[in-house]
Amino acid sequence: MRMQTAQRGFSLVEILVALAISLVLLAGVWNVFLASRQSYRTNEALSLVQDNGRYAAGLLARELRLTGYKGSCGPNTTINNLLDPDGTGYDPALFDLDNALQGWNNTLPVETFTQGVNGYMAGTDVLLSKHAGLLTSLTASGNTPRNAANINLTNSTSGIAKGTIVVVSDHLGCDIFQNGADASASNLNRGAGGTPGNIPLKLFSHQYEGDMEIYTFRSALYYIGAGTDGRPALRRRLFDQGSASDELLADGVEDMQIAYGEDLNGDRRVDRYCPADAIASWRDVLAARVTLRVASRTADILDVDQALTYDDGAVDPDPDGCEATEVTPDTSDRRLRQVFTTTIALRNRLP
Amino acid sequence: MNGSPDVPRREQGVALVVALVILLVLTILGVSGMQGAAMQERIAGNLKEKQRAFLAAELGLRAGEAYATANTPNDPCTQATVPACGGINAVEASPGEVAPEFAFELPREPALREITTATGATATGAKGGARKLYAAHYQVDATGSAGDAASAVRSDYAVPLF
């Protein structure tokens, strides 16, 4: 047997020196690890915040740009309302396309249609927007006389669920009614029934021909409500089907502040941006400036409390007019927060 | 220890291995950080191009609407003459102006539409009773592009005839 004398062991000094060196090395590596973990957490939170913020701002921008759209019949033509004003749940605020925009500053209005909103966060703005900008691929078959109960389609199935509110238009005028036919039917029906339902036998605004454009109606109340884990989120309450349904749009949106661009002298140009309670006439609102505050899902992302102050975007040259209100949120939970602001022209009210 | 003639000089390679492992870890960290940054930059770049394309399309739409306004005859069309309110259809076939960033077209004949019934003086100053006002109704299609992004918008546009 050849026993080597190699495994002599280490002397105490050698072990101490080796331990000291490896401790120093380990401490360095640990620091690098901590720093990179921190930056990963911050990056991920930032990505999520920006993702949610971009989505929310983009969605609101699209909806607001379309606000008041009535198809071919322009802003000067009054829409012919076939919906039953005495029907269940009918409210002109929800279904009158001629008055398509309304907002409330830092408060949820006490109305029938705001009953049942999901966890409204106090102190945030509420927005109600309506348009008929959801174009369907349907085409009418032949003429539709004024007294017709059905609009016959060239399509074999309409795909429009029973109860959906529909806007039809051509260059002569437009009508709004609730579809009473099934999605599998080859026509749209404006008979009685439904919520709110139609006025029986009320006539179309005029006789339509094959060039009728068929849109579905969008009526939505945007608000900050309860999201995942009870955290605030951008939600909307849809009235597209007459009765309300509520949906979550973007998690983490904590605050929505809107300043509306109002035209005061009738030249179709914005003269001031003011919060909802200072708006004299909603029909003269031509633009909306939306400010959203978005927070990360996880707390304790940051090492210090984030210094964050923003305002609601109000600008008024008149010294007696409205003033911008500053908001300084509580950031002691050390979530990462970002403020998104976008100004959107209401395309259907521009000259 | 190393000086001992009996010991194989094996552990001299350990420094290299340790250095390589640490380098590997740092490289992974660096590459993942770069990937995140590159992704963020791509998102921001795409967003910017999308916005530019949309604004270019909006500009095209504005140009198309201005074109329609400028080429709609200015004759006050009275109720009696509206069915024969000539000249308006001439606008229909125009291809629209094309710039590098945007293009517009007016794809169909403008339709005449009654917009309101007004009372009072007519455009020519004659006093009258109820009088119908008409508008020429266009469809304007515009496209815009910026980089790889493209955007298409459409508007229904009415030019009042009074």
Coordinates of C-alpha atoms in Angstrom, one line a residue, chain A residues 4-6 8-10 14 25 29 32 36 47 50 54 65 69 71-74 76-77 135 171-173 213 215 347 350-351, chain B residues 1 4 6-8 18 22 26 29 40 43-44 47 54 58 61-62 65 108 111-116 137 139 154-157:
Chain A
Q4 CA 0.8 9.4 0.6
T5 CA 1.7 11.9 3.2
A6 CA -0.3 14.5 1.2
R8 CA -1.6 16.6 6.3
G9 CA -4.5 18.9 7.0
F10 CA -4.3 22.7 7.4
E14 CA -4.2 28.8 7.1
L25 CA -15.6 37.4 -1.2
V29 CA -21.2 38.5 -3.9
V32 CA -24.2 42.1 -5.7
S36 CA -29.6 42.9 -8.5
S47 CA -42.9 47.3 -16.2
Q50 CA -46.2 51.2 -17.2
R54 CA -50.4 52.5 -20.9
R65 CA -62.0 60.1 -29.0
Y69 CA -70.2 59.2 -32.6
G71 CA -72.5 56.9 -37.5
S72 CA -73.2 58.8 -40.7
C73 CA -75.6 61.2 -39.0
G74 CA -73.4 64.0 -37.8
N76 CA -76.0 68.5 -36.0
T77 CA -78.6 65.8 -36.5
L135 CA -69.1 49.0 -36.4
H171 CA -76.7 60.2 -44.4
L172 CA -80.3 61.2 -43.7
G173 CA -80.5 60.4 -40.0
E213 CA -74.8 51.4 -41.4
Y215 CA -73.4 50.0 -35.2
R347 CA -63.1 64.1 -32.4
L350 CA -64.2 69.4 -33.5
P351 CA -64.9 71.8 -36.3
Chain B
M1 CA 2.1 23.5 1.7
S4 CA 6.1 20.3 0.0
D6 CA 4.8 15.3 -1.7
V7 CA 1.8 17.4 -2.5
P8 CA 0.3 17.3 -6.0
V18 CA -13.9 30.3 -8.8
I22 CA -18.3 34.4 -10.6
L26 CA -22.2 38.4 -13.4
L29 CA -27.1 39.2 -14.4
Q40 CA -38.4 48.5 -22.6
I43 CA -41.9 49.1 -26.2
A44 CA -41.2 52.8 -26.0
L47 CA -45.4 53.3 -28.8
F54 CA -51.9 57.9 -35.7
E58 CA -55.2 62.4 -38.3
L61 CA -57.9 63.3 -42.3
R62 CA -57.7 67.0 -41.6
E65 CA -61.7 67.4 -44.7
R108 CA -67.7 58.1 -52.5
A111 CA -74.6 62.8 -50.1
L112 CA -76.9 65.8 -49.5
R113 CA -78.3 65.8 -46.0
E114 CA -80.9 68.0 -44.4
I115 CA -79.2 69.2 -41.2
T116 CA -81.7 71.5 -39.6
H137 CA -71.8 64.6 -46.5
Q139 CA -66.6 60.0 -46.1
R154 CA -62.1 57.3 -41.3
S155 CA -64.4 60.2 -40.6
D156 CA -67.9 61.2 -41.7
Y157 CA -67.7 64.8 -42.6

